[in-house]
mmCIF file of C-alpha atoms in Angstrom:
data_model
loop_
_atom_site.group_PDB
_atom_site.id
_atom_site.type_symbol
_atom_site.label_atom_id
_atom_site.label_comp_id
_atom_site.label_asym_id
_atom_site.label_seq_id
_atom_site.Cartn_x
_atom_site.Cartn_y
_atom_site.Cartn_z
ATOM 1 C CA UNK A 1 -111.455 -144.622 -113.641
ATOM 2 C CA UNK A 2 -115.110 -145.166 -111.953
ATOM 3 C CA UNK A 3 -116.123 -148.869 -111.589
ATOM 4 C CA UNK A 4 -117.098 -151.392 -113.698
ATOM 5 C CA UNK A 5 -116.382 -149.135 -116.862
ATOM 6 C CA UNK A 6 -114.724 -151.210 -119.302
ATOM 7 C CA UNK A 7 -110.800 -150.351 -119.788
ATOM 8 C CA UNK A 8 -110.817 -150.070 -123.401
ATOM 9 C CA UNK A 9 -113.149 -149.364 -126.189
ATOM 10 C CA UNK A 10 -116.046 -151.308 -126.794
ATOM 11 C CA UNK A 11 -115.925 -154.624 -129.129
ATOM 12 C CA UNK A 12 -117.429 -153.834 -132.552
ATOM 13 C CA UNK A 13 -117.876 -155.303 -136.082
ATOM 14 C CA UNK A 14 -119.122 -154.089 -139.332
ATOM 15 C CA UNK A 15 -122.458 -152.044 -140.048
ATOM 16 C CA UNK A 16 -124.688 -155.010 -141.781
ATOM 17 C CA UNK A 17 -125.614 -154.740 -145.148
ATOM 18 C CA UNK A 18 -129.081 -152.952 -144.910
ATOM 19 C CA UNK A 19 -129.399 -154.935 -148.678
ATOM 20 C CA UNK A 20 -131.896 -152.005 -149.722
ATOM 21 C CA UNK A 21 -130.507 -150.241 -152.894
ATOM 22 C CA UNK A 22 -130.962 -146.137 -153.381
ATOM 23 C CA UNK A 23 -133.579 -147.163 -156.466
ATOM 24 C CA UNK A 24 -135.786 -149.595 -154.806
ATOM 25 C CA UNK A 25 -136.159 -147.645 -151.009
ATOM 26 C CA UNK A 26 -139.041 -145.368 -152.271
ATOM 27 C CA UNK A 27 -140.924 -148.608 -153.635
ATOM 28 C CA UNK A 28 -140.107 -150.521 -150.585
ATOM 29 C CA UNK A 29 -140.872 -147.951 -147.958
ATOM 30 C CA UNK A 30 -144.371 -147.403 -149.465
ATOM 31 C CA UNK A 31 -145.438 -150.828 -149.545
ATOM 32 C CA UNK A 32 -144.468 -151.363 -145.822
ATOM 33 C CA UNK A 33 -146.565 -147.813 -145.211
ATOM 34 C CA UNK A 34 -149.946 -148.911 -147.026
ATOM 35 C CA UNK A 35 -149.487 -152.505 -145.347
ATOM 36 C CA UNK A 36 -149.452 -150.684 -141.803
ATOM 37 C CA UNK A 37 -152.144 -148.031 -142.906
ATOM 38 C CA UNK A 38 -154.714 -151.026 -143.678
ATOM 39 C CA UNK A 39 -153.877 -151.878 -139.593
ATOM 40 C CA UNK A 40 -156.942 -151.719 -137.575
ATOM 41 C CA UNK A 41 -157.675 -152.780 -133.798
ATOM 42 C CA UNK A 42 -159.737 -155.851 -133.557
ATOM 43 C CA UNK A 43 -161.827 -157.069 -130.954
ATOM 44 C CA UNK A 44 -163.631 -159.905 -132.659
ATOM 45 C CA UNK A 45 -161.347 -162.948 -133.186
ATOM 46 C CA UNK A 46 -161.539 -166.607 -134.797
ATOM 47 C CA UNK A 47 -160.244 -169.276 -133.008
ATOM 48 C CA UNK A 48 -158.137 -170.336 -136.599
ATOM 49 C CA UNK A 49 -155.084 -171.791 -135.293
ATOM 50 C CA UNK A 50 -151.763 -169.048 -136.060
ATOM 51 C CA UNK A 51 -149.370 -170.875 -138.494
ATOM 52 C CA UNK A 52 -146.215 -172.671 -136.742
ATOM 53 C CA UNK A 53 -143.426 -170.555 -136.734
ATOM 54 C CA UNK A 54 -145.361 -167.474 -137.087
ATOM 55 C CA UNK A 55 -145.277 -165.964 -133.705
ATOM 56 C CA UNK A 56 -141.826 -167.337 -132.731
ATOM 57 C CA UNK A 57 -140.479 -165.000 -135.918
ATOM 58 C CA UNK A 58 -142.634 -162.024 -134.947
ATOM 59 C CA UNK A 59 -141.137 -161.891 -131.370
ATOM 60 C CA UNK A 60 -138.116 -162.422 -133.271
ATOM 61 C CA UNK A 61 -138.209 -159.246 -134.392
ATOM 62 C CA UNK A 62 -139.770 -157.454 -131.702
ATOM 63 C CA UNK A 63 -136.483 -158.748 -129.977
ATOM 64 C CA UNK A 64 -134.347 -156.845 -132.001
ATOM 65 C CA UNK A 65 -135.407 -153.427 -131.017
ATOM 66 C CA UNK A 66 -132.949 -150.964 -129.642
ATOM 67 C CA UNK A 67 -133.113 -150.393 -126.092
ATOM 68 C CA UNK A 68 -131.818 -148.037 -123.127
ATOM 69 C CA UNK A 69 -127.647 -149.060 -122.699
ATOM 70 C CA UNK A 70 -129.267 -152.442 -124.180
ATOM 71 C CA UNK A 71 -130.652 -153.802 -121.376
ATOM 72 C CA UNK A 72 -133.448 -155.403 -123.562
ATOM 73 C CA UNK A 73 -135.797 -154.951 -120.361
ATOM 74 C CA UNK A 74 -138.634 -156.892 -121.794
ATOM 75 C CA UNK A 75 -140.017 -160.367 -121.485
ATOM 76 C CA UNK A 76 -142.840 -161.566 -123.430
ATOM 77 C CA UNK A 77 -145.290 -164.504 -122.129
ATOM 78 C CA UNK A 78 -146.724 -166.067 -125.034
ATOM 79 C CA UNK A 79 -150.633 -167.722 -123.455
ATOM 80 C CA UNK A 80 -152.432 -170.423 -125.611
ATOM 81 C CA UNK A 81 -153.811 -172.735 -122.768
ATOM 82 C CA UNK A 82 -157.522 -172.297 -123.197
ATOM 83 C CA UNK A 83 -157.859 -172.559 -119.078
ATOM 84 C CA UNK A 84 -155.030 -169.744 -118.558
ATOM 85 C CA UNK A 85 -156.832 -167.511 -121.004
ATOM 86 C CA UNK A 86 -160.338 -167.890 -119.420
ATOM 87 C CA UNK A 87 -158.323 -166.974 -116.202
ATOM 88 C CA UNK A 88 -156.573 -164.358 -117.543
ATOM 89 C CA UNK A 89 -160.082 -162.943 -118.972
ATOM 90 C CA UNK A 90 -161.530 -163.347 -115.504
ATOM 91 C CA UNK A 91 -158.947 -161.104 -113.653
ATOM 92 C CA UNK A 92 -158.606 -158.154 -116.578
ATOM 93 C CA UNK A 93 -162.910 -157.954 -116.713
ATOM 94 C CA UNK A 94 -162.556 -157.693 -112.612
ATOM 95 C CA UNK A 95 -160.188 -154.970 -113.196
ATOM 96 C CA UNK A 96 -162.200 -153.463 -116.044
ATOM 97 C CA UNK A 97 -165.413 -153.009 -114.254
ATOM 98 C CA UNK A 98 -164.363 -150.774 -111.131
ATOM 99 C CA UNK A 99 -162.204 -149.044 -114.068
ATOM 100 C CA UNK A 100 -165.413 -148.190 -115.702
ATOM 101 C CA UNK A 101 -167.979 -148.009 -113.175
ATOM 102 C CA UNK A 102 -165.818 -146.028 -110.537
ATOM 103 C CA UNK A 103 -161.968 -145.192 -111.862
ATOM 104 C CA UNK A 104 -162.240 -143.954 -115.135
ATOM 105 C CA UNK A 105 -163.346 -139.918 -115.044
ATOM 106 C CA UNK A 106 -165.915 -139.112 -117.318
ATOM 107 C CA UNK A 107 -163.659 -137.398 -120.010
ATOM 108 C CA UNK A 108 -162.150 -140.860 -120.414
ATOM 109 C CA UNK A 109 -164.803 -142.462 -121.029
ATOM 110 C CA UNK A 110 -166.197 -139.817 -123.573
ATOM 111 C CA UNK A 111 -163.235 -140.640 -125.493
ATOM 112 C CA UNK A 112 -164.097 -144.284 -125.309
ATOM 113 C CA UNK A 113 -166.889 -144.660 -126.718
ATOM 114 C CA UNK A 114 -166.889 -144.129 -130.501
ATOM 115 C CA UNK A 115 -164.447 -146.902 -129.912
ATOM 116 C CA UNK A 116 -167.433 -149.396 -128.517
ATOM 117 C CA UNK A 117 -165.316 -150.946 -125.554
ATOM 118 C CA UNK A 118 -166.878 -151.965 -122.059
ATOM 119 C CA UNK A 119 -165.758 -154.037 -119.486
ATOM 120 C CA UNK A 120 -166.066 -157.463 -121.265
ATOM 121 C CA UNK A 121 -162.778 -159.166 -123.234
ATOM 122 C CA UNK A 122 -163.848 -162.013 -124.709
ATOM 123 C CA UNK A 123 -160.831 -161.903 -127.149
ATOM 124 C CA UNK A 124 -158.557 -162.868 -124.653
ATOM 125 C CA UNK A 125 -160.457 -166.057 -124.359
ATOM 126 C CA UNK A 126 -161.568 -166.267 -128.185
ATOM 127 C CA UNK A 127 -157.923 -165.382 -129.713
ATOM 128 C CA UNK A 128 -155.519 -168.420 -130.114
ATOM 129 C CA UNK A 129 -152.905 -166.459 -128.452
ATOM 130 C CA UNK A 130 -152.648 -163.820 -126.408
ATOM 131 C CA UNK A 131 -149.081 -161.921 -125.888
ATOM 132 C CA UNK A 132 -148.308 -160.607 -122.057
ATOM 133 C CA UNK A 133 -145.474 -157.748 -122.251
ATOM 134 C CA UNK A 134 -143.791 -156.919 -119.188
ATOM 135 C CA UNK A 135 -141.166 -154.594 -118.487
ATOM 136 C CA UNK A 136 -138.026 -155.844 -116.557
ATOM 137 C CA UNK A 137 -136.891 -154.168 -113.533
ATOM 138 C CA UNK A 138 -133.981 -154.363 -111.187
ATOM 139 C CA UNK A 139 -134.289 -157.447 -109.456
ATOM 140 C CA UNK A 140 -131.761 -160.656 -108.595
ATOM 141 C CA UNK A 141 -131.613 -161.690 -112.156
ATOM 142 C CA UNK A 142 -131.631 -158.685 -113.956
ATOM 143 C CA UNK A 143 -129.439 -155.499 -113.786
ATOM 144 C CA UNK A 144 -130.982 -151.911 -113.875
ATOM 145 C CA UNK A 145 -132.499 -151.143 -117.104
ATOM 146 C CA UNK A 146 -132.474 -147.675 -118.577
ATOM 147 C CA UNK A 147 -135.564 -146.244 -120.364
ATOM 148 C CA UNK A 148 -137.767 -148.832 -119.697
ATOM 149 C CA UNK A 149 -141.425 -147.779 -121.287
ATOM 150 C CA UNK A 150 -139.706 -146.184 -124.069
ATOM 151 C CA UNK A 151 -137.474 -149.522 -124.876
ATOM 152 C CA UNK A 152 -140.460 -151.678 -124.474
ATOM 153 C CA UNK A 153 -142.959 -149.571 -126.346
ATOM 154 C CA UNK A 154 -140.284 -149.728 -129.652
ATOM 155 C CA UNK A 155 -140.601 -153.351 -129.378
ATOM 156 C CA UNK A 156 -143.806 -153.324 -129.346
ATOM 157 C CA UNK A 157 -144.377 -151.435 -132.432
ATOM 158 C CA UNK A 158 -142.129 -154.106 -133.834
ATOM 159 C CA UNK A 159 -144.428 -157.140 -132.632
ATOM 160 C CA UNK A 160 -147.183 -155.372 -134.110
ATOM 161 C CA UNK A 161 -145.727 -154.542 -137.508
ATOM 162 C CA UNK A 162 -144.471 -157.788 -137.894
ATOM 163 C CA UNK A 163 -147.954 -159.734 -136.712
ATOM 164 C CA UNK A 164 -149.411 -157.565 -139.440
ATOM 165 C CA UNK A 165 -147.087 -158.450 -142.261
ATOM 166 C CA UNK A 166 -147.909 -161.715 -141.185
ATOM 167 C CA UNK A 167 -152.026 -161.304 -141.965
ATOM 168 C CA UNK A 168 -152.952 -161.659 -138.373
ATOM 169 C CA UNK A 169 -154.625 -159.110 -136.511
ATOM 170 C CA UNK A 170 -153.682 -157.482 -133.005
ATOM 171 C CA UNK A 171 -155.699 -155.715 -130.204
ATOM 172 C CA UNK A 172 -153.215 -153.800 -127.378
ATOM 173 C CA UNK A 173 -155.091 -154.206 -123.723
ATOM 174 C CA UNK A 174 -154.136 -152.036 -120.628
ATOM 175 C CA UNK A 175 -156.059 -153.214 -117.834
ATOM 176 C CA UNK A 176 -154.999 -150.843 -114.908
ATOM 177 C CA UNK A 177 -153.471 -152.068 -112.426
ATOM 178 C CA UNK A 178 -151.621 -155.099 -114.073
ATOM 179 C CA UNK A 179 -150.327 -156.962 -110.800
ATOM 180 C CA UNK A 180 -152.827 -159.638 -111.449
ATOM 181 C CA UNK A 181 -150.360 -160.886 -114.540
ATOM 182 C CA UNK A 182 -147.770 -161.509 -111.767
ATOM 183 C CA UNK A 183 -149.125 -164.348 -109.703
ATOM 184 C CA UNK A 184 -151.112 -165.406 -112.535
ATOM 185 C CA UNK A 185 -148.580 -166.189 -115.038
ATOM 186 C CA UNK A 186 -145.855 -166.637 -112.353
ATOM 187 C CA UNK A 187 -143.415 -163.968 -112.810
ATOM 188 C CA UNK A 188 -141.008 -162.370 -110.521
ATOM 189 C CA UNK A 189 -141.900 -158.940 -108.907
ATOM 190 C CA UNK A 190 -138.986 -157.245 -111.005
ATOM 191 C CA UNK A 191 -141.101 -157.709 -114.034
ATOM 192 C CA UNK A 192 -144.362 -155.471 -114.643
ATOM 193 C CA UNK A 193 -147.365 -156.064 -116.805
ATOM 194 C CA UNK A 194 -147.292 -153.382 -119.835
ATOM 195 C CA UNK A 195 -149.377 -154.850 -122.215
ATOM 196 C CA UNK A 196 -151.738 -157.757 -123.240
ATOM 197 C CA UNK A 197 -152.011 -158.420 -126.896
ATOM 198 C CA UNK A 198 -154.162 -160.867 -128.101
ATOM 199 C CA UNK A 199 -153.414 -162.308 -131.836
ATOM 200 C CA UNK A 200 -154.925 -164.431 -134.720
ATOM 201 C CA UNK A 201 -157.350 -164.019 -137.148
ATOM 202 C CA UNK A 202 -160.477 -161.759 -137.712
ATOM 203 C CA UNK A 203 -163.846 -163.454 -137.205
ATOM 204 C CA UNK A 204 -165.849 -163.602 -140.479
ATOM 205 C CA UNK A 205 -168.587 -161.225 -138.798
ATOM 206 C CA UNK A 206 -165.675 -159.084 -137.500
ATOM 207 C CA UNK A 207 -166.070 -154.982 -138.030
ATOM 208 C CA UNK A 208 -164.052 -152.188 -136.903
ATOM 209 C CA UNK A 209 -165.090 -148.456 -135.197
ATOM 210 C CA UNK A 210 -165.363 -146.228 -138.752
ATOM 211 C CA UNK A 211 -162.602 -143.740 -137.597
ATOM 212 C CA UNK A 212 -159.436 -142.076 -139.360
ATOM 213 C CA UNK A 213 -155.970 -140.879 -138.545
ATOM 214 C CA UNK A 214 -154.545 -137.545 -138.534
ATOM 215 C CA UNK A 215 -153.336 -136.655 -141.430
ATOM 216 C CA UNK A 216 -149.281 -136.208 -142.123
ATOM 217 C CA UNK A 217 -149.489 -132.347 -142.001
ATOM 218 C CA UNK A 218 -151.039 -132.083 -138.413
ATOM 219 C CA UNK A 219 -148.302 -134.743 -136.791
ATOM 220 C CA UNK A 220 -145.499 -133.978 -138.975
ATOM 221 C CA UNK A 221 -143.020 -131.084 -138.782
ATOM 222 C CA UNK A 222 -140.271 -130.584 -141.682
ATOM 223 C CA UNK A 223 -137.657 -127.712 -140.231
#
């Protein structure tokens, strides 16, 4: 038998009751899709404080994704110190500017800009929190994780689609590279920046790029 491959059969329990019955899943699945479709990217937050409880349920759920072998290779750093933030604005606008003044190739940037964004992120100052996602790595306190970007990325969805349910608006930031997040939020080497999300509430002067999705019959295949 190779190594450290367990003797018997895994330990399992019952399915849980999914608690949805056959008559109300149409209902229910259509309310959850026009809550998402009314999703939008913001850039322009309030500084209204996020209800207690709030985020601490919304990573709950994130949590719960399914992962490679389930590893659960994430770790999220929740930021609300106003001092951190400014820092944390400071380094990603450093790393912005040689993105857009000498790394990005002009096709990128084309594609950039009906969206309006430049090298300055005040909403990770201006939001009341801003969620770091890293990835975890094989390191000393963490085994070899399997399908790392797509584990993380499901949980991510998650975190979005439950901040939404919960009113509060999301922006996902890839400053590139993300090695900054390391010394500045003190994490081990194992772990790698995938995402900043800040979170909270719209400003009242808040608007959004007028774009649309694809619709179903250009991303969807039925076989």
């Amino acid at each position: 038998m190779p190594p450290n491959r367990p003797a018997g059969p895994p330990a399992s329990r019952p399915v849980p009751d999914y608690g949805v019955p056959p008559t109300d899943a149409l209902a229910r699945v259509r309310a959850f899709a026009d809550a998402m479709t009314r999703r939008r990217t913001v850039r322009d937050f309030s500084d209204r404080p996020i209800p207690a409880g709030v985020l601490d349920q919304a990573l709950r759920a994130a949590a719960s994704a399914p992962s490679g072998a389930n590893r659960q290779p994430w770790r999220f750093v929740v930021v609300t110190d106003p001092e951190l933030k400014r820092r944390l604005r400071v380094a990603a606008e450093a790393e912005e500017r040689v993105f857009y003044e000498r790394r990005a190739p002009e096709e990128w940037l084309s594609a950039l800009a009906p969206l309006g964004t430049d090298a300055s992120k005040p909403f990770l100052e201006t939001a009341p929190a801003v969620i770091v996602v890293f990835e975890v790595h094989r390191g000393p306190r963490s085994p070899r994780p399997y399908y790392v970007k797509e584990s993380v990325g499901i949980a991510v969805g998650l975190l979005l689609a439950a901040l939404h349910q919960a009113g509060l608006a999301t922006l996902t930031h890839t400053p590139s590279p993300m090695r900054y997040l390391n010394e500045l939020l003190d994490r081990p080497t194992e772990e790698r920046g995938n995402l900043i999300i800040p979170v909270g509430y719209p400003a009242d002067d808040a608007t959004v790029p007028d774009i649309s999705r694809k619709p179903l019959s250009e991303v969807v295949v039925w076989r």
